[in-house]
Short mmCIF file of C-alpha atoms and ligand atoms in Angstrom, two decimals:
data_model
loop_
_atom_site.label_atom_id
_atom_site.label_comp_id
_atom_site.label_asym_id
_atom_site.label_seq_id
_atom_site.Cartn_x
_atom_site.Cartn_y
_atom_site.Cartn_z
CA UNK A 1 144.93 132.26 89.15
CA UNK A 2 142.62 133.99 91.24
CA UNK A 3 143.49 133.65 95.12
CA UNK A 4 141.30 133.49 98.23
CA UNK A 5 142.30 136.89 99.07
CA UNK A 6 141.08 138.46 95.97
CA UNK A 7 137.64 136.57 96.48
CA UNK A 8 137.38 138.08 99.81
CA UNK A 9 138.20 141.32 98.88
CA UNK A 10 136.06 142.25 95.83
CA UNK A 11 132.41 143.27 95.72
CA UNK A 12 129.95 140.92 94.92
CA UNK A 13 128.71 140.27 92.43
CA UNK A 14 131.42 140.92 89.77
CA UNK A 15 133.01 139.50 86.91
CA UNK A 16 136.90 139.28 87.26
CA UNK A 17 139.12 138.72 84.07
CA UNK A 18 142.44 137.02 84.53
CA UNK A 19 144.65 138.74 82.38
CA UNK A 20 147.35 135.99 82.52
CA UNK A 21 145.00 133.39 81.43
CA UNK A 22 143.89 135.70 78.64
CA UNK A 23 147.66 135.99 77.41
CA UNK A 24 148.23 132.32 77.77
CA UNK A 25 145.27 131.49 75.41
CA UNK A 26 146.20 133.90 73.02
CA UNK A 27 149.96 132.81 73.12
CA UNK A 28 148.77 129.14 72.99
CA UNK A 29 146.73 129.92 69.56
CA UNK A 30 149.36 132.07 68.17
CA UNK A 31 152.25 129.21 68.52
CA UNK A 32 149.99 126.77 66.91
CA UNK A 33 149.54 128.84 63.71
CA UNK A 34 153.00 129.80 63.71
CA UNK A 35 154.11 126.25 63.75
CA UNK A 36 152.24 125.48 60.53
CA UNK A 37 151.80 128.41 58.60
CA UNK A 38 154.01 131.64 57.54
CA UNK A 39 151.17 133.60 56.84
CA UNK A 40 148.12 133.82 59.51
CA UNK A 41 146.25 136.22 61.31
CA UNK A 42 144.59 135.54 64.60
CA UNK A 43 141.55 137.54 65.19
CA UNK A 44 139.14 137.99 68.29
CA UNK A 45 135.43 137.56 67.80
CA UNK A 46 134.46 140.89 69.67
CA UNK A 47 130.81 139.50 69.86
CA UNK A 48 131.81 136.88 72.18
CA UNK A 49 132.43 139.53 74.71
CA UNK A 50 132.94 143.48 73.79
CA UNK A 51 134.26 144.33 77.13
CA UNK A 52 136.36 147.79 76.03
CA UNK A 53 139.16 146.72 78.49
CA UNK A 54 139.42 143.15 76.95
CA UNK A 55 139.65 144.54 73.30
CA UNK A 56 142.34 146.64 74.23
CA UNK A 57 144.39 143.84 75.69
CA UNK A 58 143.68 141.59 72.94
CA UNK A 59 145.04 144.42 70.51
CA UNK A 60 147.96 144.83 72.56
CA UNK A 61 148.78 141.30 71.73
CA UNK A 62 148.59 141.78 68.00
CA UNK A 63 145.26 140.32 67.33
CA UNK A 64 142.75 141.70 64.82
CA UNK A 65 139.21 142.46 65.71
CA UNK A 66 136.37 140.49 64.13
CA UNK A 67 133.23 142.47 63.93
CA UNK A 68 129.64 142.01 62.55
CA UNK A 69 127.83 145.18 62.89
CA UNK A 70 128.26 149.07 62.59
CA UNK A 71 127.94 149.36 66.13
CA UNK A 72 130.72 146.68 66.69
CA UNK A 73 132.98 148.37 64.04
CA UNK A 74 132.75 151.75 65.73
CA UNK A 75 133.31 149.89 69.05
CA UNK A 76 136.65 148.45 67.70
CA UNK A 77 137.80 151.64 66.11
CA UNK A 78 137.28 153.46 69.23
CA UNK A 79 139.32 150.61 70.95
CA UNK A 80 142.41 151.29 68.83
CA UNK A 81 142.19 149.04 66.05
CA UNK A 82 142.72 150.65 62.66
CA UNK A 83 140.64 149.56 59.85
CA UNK A 84 143.54 147.38 58.55
CA UNK A 85 143.31 145.36 61.72
CA UNK A 86 139.73 144.72 61.47
CA UNK A 87 137.64 141.73 59.84
CA UNK A 88 134.11 142.74 58.94
CA UNK A 89 131.58 140.31 58.40
CA UNK A 90 127.73 139.51 58.95
CA UNK A 91 124.63 140.59 57.35
CA UNK A 92 124.48 143.78 59.91
CA UNK A 93 127.06 146.17 58.29
CA UNK A 94 125.59 149.43 57.40
CA UNK A 95 126.60 151.12 53.96
CA UNK A 96 128.79 153.70 55.32
CA UNK A 97 131.02 151.51 57.59
CA UNK A 98 131.14 148.89 54.59
CA UNK A 99 132.55 151.44 52.21
CA UNK A 100 135.00 152.71 55.07
CA UNK A 101 135.96 149.31 56.03
CA UNK A 102 136.96 148.40 52.20
CA UNK A 103 138.47 151.66 51.53
CA UNK A 104 140.49 151.55 54.67
CA UNK A 105 141.94 148.02 53.94
CA UNK A 106 139.73 146.06 56.55
CA UNK A 107 139.13 142.32 55.48
CA UNK A 108 135.78 142.71 54.41
CA UNK A 109 133.69 139.14 53.80
CA UNK A 110 130.60 140.01 51.92
CA UNK A 111 127.43 138.19 53.29
CA UNK A 112 124.54 139.86 51.65
CA UNK A 113 123.35 140.75 48.01
CA UNK A 114 122.99 144.49 49.08
CA UNK A 115 126.79 144.70 49.81
CA UNK A 116 127.39 143.58 46.29
CA UNK A 117 125.35 146.61 45.27
CA UNK A 118 127.32 148.82 47.50
CA UNK A 119 130.63 148.12 45.63
CA UNK A 120 129.48 149.93 42.85
CA UNK A 121 129.87 153.18 44.87
CA UNK A 122 133.65 152.73 45.19
CA UNK A 123 135.91 155.13 43.52
CA UNK A 124 136.97 153.65 40.26
CA UNK A 125 140.60 155.30 40.71
CA UNK A 126 141.61 152.24 43.00
CA UNK A 127 141.68 148.65 43.21
CA UNK A 128 139.41 147.18 46.12
CA UNK A 129 139.89 143.81 47.70
CA UNK A 130 136.93 141.95 49.37
CA UNK A 131 136.34 138.31 50.67
CA UNK A 132 132.82 136.38 50.06
CA UNK A 133 131.27 134.17 52.58
CA UNK A 134 130.52 131.09 51.34
CA UNK A 135 127.32 128.87 52.68
CA UNK A 136 128.15 125.66 54.53
CA UNK A 137 125.54 122.93 54.92
CA UNK A 138 127.19 120.63 57.78
CA UNK A 139 125.82 117.62 56.41
CA UNK A 140 126.84 118.19 53.12
CA UNK A 141 130.54 118.86 53.97
CA UNK A 142 130.82 116.25 56.84
CA UNK A 143 128.35 113.83 57.08
CA UNK A 144 130.12 112.59 60.64
CA UNK A 145 129.07 116.07 61.89
CA UNK A 146 125.49 116.16 60.82
CA UNK A 147 123.11 117.21 63.35
CA UNK A 148 119.79 117.21 61.85
CA UNK A 149 117.20 120.21 61.10
CA UNK A 150 119.77 122.90 61.14
CA UNK A 151 122.59 121.81 59.17
CA UNK A 152 121.81 124.19 56.47
CA UNK A 153 122.68 127.66 57.17
CA UNK A 154 121.35 131.08 56.87
CA UNK A 155 125.01 132.54 56.04
CA UNK A 156 127.04 133.00 53.12
CA UNK A 157 126.29 132.49 49.31
CA UNK A 158 125.23 128.88 48.20
CA UNK A 159 127.21 126.81 45.62
CA UNK A 160 124.13 124.53 46.01
CA UNK A 161 122.60 127.04 43.95
CA UNK A 162 123.60 129.77 41.56
CA UNK A 163 123.96 132.00 44.31
CA UNK A 164 127.71 131.86 44.69
CA UNK A 165 128.42 131.77 41.11
CA UNK A 166 126.38 134.85 40.72
CA UNK A 167 128.04 136.99 43.25
CA UNK A 168 131.49 135.76 41.76
CA UNK A 169 130.12 137.15 38.48
CA UNK A 170 129.01 140.36 40.09
CA UNK A 171 132.54 141.05 41.47
CA UNK A 172 134.47 140.21 38.31
CA UNK A 173 132.43 142.52 36.27
CA UNK A 174 133.59 145.31 38.64
CA UNK A 175 137.26 146.39 37.39
CA UNK A 176 137.90 148.15 40.73
CA UNK A 177 137.21 145.17 42.88
CA UNK A 178 139.07 141.79 43.36
CA UNK A 179 138.15 138.81 45.17
CA UNK A 180 140.95 138.08 47.72
CA UNK A 181 139.49 135.42 50.14
CA UNK A 182 136.68 133.07 51.09
CA UNK A 183 135.16 132.98 54.59
CA UNK A 184 133.64 129.76 55.86
CA UNK A 185 132.64 130.26 59.54
CA UNK A 186 130.64 127.58 60.58
CA UNK A 187 130.08 126.03 63.97
CA UNK A 188 129.37 122.26 64.19
CA UNK A 189 127.62 120.69 67.50
CA UNK A 190 130.77 118.57 67.84
CA UNK A 191 133.29 121.23 67.27
CA UNK A 192 135.28 118.48 65.82
CA UNK A 193 138.80 118.73 63.92
CA UNK A 194 137.42 116.60 61.18
CA UNK A 195 134.26 119.03 60.61
CA UNK A 196 137.08 121.90 60.00
CA UNK A 197 139.20 119.57 57.76
CA UNK A 198 135.98 118.92 55.81
CA UNK A 199 135.06 122.44 55.44
CA UNK A 200 138.25 123.59 54.34
CA UNK A 201 138.36 120.53 51.58
CA UNK A 202 134.95 121.85 50.63
CA UNK A 203 136.14 125.46 50.17
CA UNK A 204 139.26 124.21 48.46
CA UNK A 205 137.14 122.53 45.95
CA UNK A 206 135.13 125.65 45.05
CA UNK A 207 138.28 127.49 45.10
CA UNK A 208 139.51 125.08 42.46
CA UNK A 209 136.16 124.88 40.45
CA UNK A 210 136.06 128.54 39.81
CA UNK A 211 139.85 128.95 39.65
CA UNK A 212 140.00 131.65 42.10
CA UNK A 213 143.23 133.03 42.93
CA UNK A 214 143.13 133.99 46.63
CA UNK A 215 145.05 135.68 49.33
CA UNK A 216 143.42 134.36 52.36
CA UNK A 217 141.35 131.74 53.63
CA UNK A 218 138.92 132.85 56.75
CA UNK A 219 138.11 129.72 58.56
CA UNK A 220 136.14 131.74 61.24
CA UNK A 221 135.82 130.33 65.08
CA UNK A 222 133.72 127.94 67.01
CA UNK A 223 136.81 125.96 68.50
CA UNK A 224 137.14 124.54 71.96
CA UNK A 225 139.31 126.36 74.25
CA UNK A 226 141.49 124.66 77.09
CA UNK A 227 139.67 121.71 78.16
CA UNK A 228 141.44 118.29 78.73
CA UNK A 229 140.20 115.40 76.65
CA UNK A 230 139.05 118.26 74.02
CA UNK A 231 140.98 119.12 70.79
CA UNK A 232 143.84 121.50 71.48
CA UNK A 233 144.56 124.94 69.24
CA UNK A 234 147.38 122.78 67.53
CA UNK A 235 145.05 119.68 66.78
CA UNK A 236 142.91 122.19 65.05
CA UNK A 237 145.50 123.97 63.29
CA UNK A 238 147.53 120.93 62.30
CA UNK A 239 143.99 119.69 60.59
CA UNK A 240 143.87 123.30 58.62
CA UNK A 241 147.33 122.67 57.27
CA UNK A 242 146.55 119.25 56.13
CA UNK A 243 143.36 120.09 54.14
CA UNK A 244 145.23 122.81 52.59
CA UNK A 245 148.26 121.11 51.80
CA UNK A 246 146.24 118.44 50.00
CA UNK A 247 144.97 121.02 47.43
CA UNK A 248 148.57 122.98 46.99
CA UNK A 249 146.83 125.84 49.02
CA UNK A 250 148.81 125.98 52.09
CA UNK A 251 150.67 129.15 50.99
CA UNK A 252 147.20 130.97 51.59
CA UNK A 253 147.10 133.38 54.58
CA UNK A 254 144.88 131.59 57.10
CA UNK A 255 142.70 133.60 59.08
CA UNK A 256 141.03 132.53 62.32
CA UNK A 257 138.41 134.20 64.45
CA UNK A 258 137.85 132.30 67.58
CA UNK A 259 135.99 133.91 70.34
CA UNK A 260 134.91 131.28 72.99
CA UNK A 261 138.35 129.67 72.72
CA UNK A 262 140.27 132.80 73.80
CA UNK A 263 138.00 134.45 76.57
CA UNK A 264 135.88 131.84 77.89
CA UNK A 265 138.45 130.62 80.43
CA UNK A 266 139.82 133.87 81.73
CA UNK A 267 136.67 135.37 83.11
CA UNK A 268 135.11 134.34 86.45
CA UNK A 269 131.98 135.67 88.28
CA UNK A 270 131.91 136.19 91.77
CA UNK A 271 128.63 136.07 94.14
CA UNK A 272 127.65 135.98 97.80
CA UNK A 273 125.00 134.16 99.72
CA UNK A 274 122.35 136.60 100.96
CA UNK A 275 119.64 134.20 102.52
CA UNK A 276 119.18 130.71 103.18
CA UNK A 277 115.75 129.08 103.71
CA UNK A 278 114.39 125.82 104.73
CA UNK A 279 111.50 124.96 102.54
CA UNK A 280 110.93 121.39 102.93
CA UNK A 281 112.01 118.90 105.40
CA UNK A 282 115.35 117.79 103.64
CA UNK A 283 115.63 120.84 101.24
CA UNK A 284 117.05 124.18 101.48
CA UNK A 285 117.24 127.29 99.30
CA UNK A 286 120.41 129.38 99.28
CA UNK A 287 119.74 132.64 97.86
CA UNK A 288 122.99 134.58 96.18
CA UNK A 289 123.11 138.06 95.10
CA UNK A 290 124.57 136.63 91.70
CA UNK A 291 122.14 135.53 89.00
CA UNK A 292 121.88 133.00 86.12
CA UNK A 293 121.27 135.62 83.74
CA UNK A 294 124.93 136.63 84.29
CA UNK A 295 126.44 133.35 83.63
CA UNK A 296 124.07 131.66 81.45
CA UNK A 297 121.72 134.16 79.88
CA UNK A 298 119.89 131.73 77.91
CA UNK A 299 119.32 129.50 80.72
CA UNK A 300 120.27 126.30 79.17
CA UNK A 301 123.28 125.23 80.95
CA UNK A 302 123.26 121.75 82.89
CA UNK A 303 126.14 122.45 85.35
CA UNK A 304 128.83 125.34 86.05
CA UNK A 305 132.31 125.05 87.00
CA UNK A 306 132.36 126.81 90.39
CA UNK A 307 134.31 127.16 93.87
CA UNK A 308 132.73 127.31 97.12
CA UNK A 309 134.52 129.95 99.80
CA UNK A 310 132.77 129.27 103.07
CA UNK A 311 133.78 131.03 106.31
CA UNK A 312 132.42 128.80 108.88
CA UNK A 313 131.78 125.16 109.62
CA UNK A 314 128.20 124.22 109.34
CA UNK A 315 126.17 121.15 109.50
CA UNK A 316 125.48 118.85 106.32
CA UNK A 317 122.08 118.86 104.88
CA UNK A 318 120.43 116.64 102.35
CA UNK A 319 119.91 119.21 99.63
CA UNK A 320 120.54 122.91 99.08
CA UNK A 321 119.85 124.58 95.93
CA UNK A 322 121.80 127.49 95.05
CA UNK A 323 119.78 130.13 93.12
CA UNK A 324 120.36 133.77 91.79
CA UNK A 325 118.60 136.83 93.22
CA UNK A 326 116.30 137.61 90.32
CA UNK A 327 112.25 137.17 90.53
CA UNK A 328 112.62 134.21 87.97
CA UNK A 329 111.71 131.02 89.47
CA UNK A 330 114.06 129.19 87.37
CA UNK A 331 116.99 131.37 88.45
CA UNK A 332 118.61 128.40 89.89
CA UNK A 333 122.17 127.44 89.49
CA UNK A 334 123.12 124.20 91.05
CA UNK A 335 122.15 121.74 94.02
CA UNK A 336 124.60 120.50 96.51
CA UNK A 337 123.54 117.06 98.18
CA UNK A 338 124.85 116.13 101.41
CA UNK A 339 127.14 119.10 101.91
CA UNK A 340 127.78 121.60 104.72
CA UNK A 341 124.46 124.13 104.39
CA UNK A 342 125.88 127.51 102.94
CA UNK A 343 125.64 130.56 105.38
CA UNK A 344 125.13 134.17 104.75
CA UNK A 345 128.08 135.91 103.40
CA UNK A 346 129.93 132.52 101.90
CA UNK A 347 131.26 133.25 98.44
CA UNK A 348 130.90 131.18 94.76
CA UNK A 349 133.10 131.63 92.24
CA UNK A 350 131.95 130.61 88.94
CA UNK A 351 134.91 129.71 86.20
CA UNK A 352 134.92 129.96 82.60
CA UNK A 353 132.40 132.47 82.24
CA UNK A 354 133.82 134.84 79.62
CA UNK A 355 131.97 133.89 76.37
CA UNK A 356 128.51 135.03 75.52
CA UNK A 357 127.55 135.79 78.99
CA UNK A 358 128.65 139.61 79.61
CA UNK A 359 127.69 140.35 75.95
CA UNK A 360 124.39 138.68 75.96
CA UNK A 361 122.77 139.34 79.71
CA UNK A 362 119.69 141.42 79.51
CA UNK A 363 119.44 144.33 81.70
CA UNK A 364 116.91 142.74 83.96
CA UNK A 365 116.12 144.04 87.36
CA UNK A 366 119.51 145.37 87.98
CA UNK A 367 122.28 146.46 85.39
CA UNK A 368 125.61 145.50 84.68
CA UNK A 369 127.66 144.44 87.82
CA UNK A 370 131.31 145.74 88.30
CA UNK A 371 134.28 143.97 86.07
CA UNK A 372 137.74 143.92 87.45
CA UNK A 373 141.11 142.61 86.06
CA UNK A 374 143.69 140.71 88.02
CA UNK A 375 147.20 141.13 86.64
CA UNK A 376 149.93 139.66 88.78
CA UNK A 377 149.38 141.44 92.10
CA UNK A 378 147.19 144.40 90.82
CA UNK A 379 143.45 144.53 90.69
CA UNK A 380 141.97 147.13 88.60
CA UNK A 381 138.19 148.20 88.22
CA UNK A 382 137.70 147.99 84.55
CA UNK A 383 134.00 148.72 84.38
CA UNK A 384 132.20 150.46 87.23
CA UNK A 385 128.55 149.01 87.97
CA UNK A 386 125.92 150.24 85.96
CA UNK A 387 122.83 151.68 87.81
CA UNK A 388 119.81 153.92 86.83
CA UNK A 389 122.22 156.54 85.47
CA UNK A 390 123.69 154.47 82.84
CA UNK A 391 120.07 152.86 82.16
CA UNK A 392 118.78 156.07 81.47
CA UNK A 393 121.45 157.33 78.77
CA UNK A 394 119.69 158.64 75.75
CA UNK A 395 116.11 158.23 77.25
CA UNK A 396 113.64 160.83 77.95
CA UNK A 397 111.39 160.55 81.00
CA UNK A 398 108.72 162.79 79.75
CA UNK A 399 108.27 165.44 77.32
C1 LIG B 401 131.52 134.96 61.80
C2 LIG B 401 131.96 134.67 63.31
N1 LIG B 401 133.38 134.35 63.36
C3 LIG B 401 133.72 134.09 64.93
C4 LIG B 401 132.68 133.40 65.49
C5 LIG B 401 133.23 133.13 67.23
O1 LIG B 401 132.79 132.01 67.49
P1 LIG B 401 133.24 131.39 68.53
O2 LIG B 401 132.87 132.34 69.99
O3 LIG B 401 132.43 130.08 68.80
O4 LIG B 401 134.72 131.04 68.55
C6 LIG B 401 131.46 133.56 65.55
C7 LIG B 401 130.16 133.49 66.46
O5 LIG B 401 129.07 133.42 66.24
C8 LIG B 401 130.98 134.16 64.17
O6 LIG B 401 129.81 134.22 63.69
#
């Protein structure tokens, strides 16, 4: 829990990582997996928040890293992950890291036809294992979760066409390559437990149809975190087991790749009021040194979880709109009706902002803010503010 003393002490704006909260999430997911499976891997989705200090903390708690590009692959390696503790997904692999990962014993889930070609370059003196991503159409596998136009997917090999069976044939023809797993990451809008159950059942049908003998099923990510009235880690994992048990496949190694469910709740964002303007009879604009860019890079959220830290009493006003500091007119975060007017120096702490924020924020107007980690009574600066010096890296100004 981040206390008032910490809020007052830190420079604004900054992100704050609550280490205890992160560990609570990791332990919660691990315990749920342990209850239902003897063989499982909890793997953190690096794209969700690639802060190096975070990657190291997650590694220290025995999680693997799930990466989806050569850059993320190198980042994970530099943050201490051996190849055998990396899961390599997505279409953005390059040949060099793809072959290195397969040879180094990473779990590599093939996503594209070019990767199937690259397999031919593996040495013939060893046996290598790879996984294959299965295309999941939401309305095909779980009508109750259908969401319209984007139920089909750009990812994986489809069994609705010959793509999946063709990919299987390519792998079967290579004497030094074995198919060891199926990857089925897909996020339905509902994030419902039912959707995962149905997707796993669909994967089991495919495994049965092609008589596949696998080591693992990689279920991907997309789970809710720790919100009341939403499914818990245990609810999801219990459904995985039920679905696999129905097909006699519950001894498979189960892999999960959560991002949001592990890191959303452990990050906070601190900002401070830098100006208050009276623009209409009943309306004030409160400008802060934070930005919607930092906590909502797509500018789509309807509401934010936040706490106000006001220093002095002030008169109540009809409507105040709390906004960010960029020059975007819609850099507006929330509206307070009939509350005390915020004053210069008052602080706002946005909660639950760890997922797809820091990894997606554009370097717009000013560069990345500081990131602090809080563990018990210690506060550590884990990434300094980026300024022009960091922005200029690898650039030339003139020739
Ligand atoms: C392959 C894969 N695995 C895991 C994740 C993590 O998803 P989430 O952060 O919703 O858990 C993603 C997100 O896009 C993904 O593409």
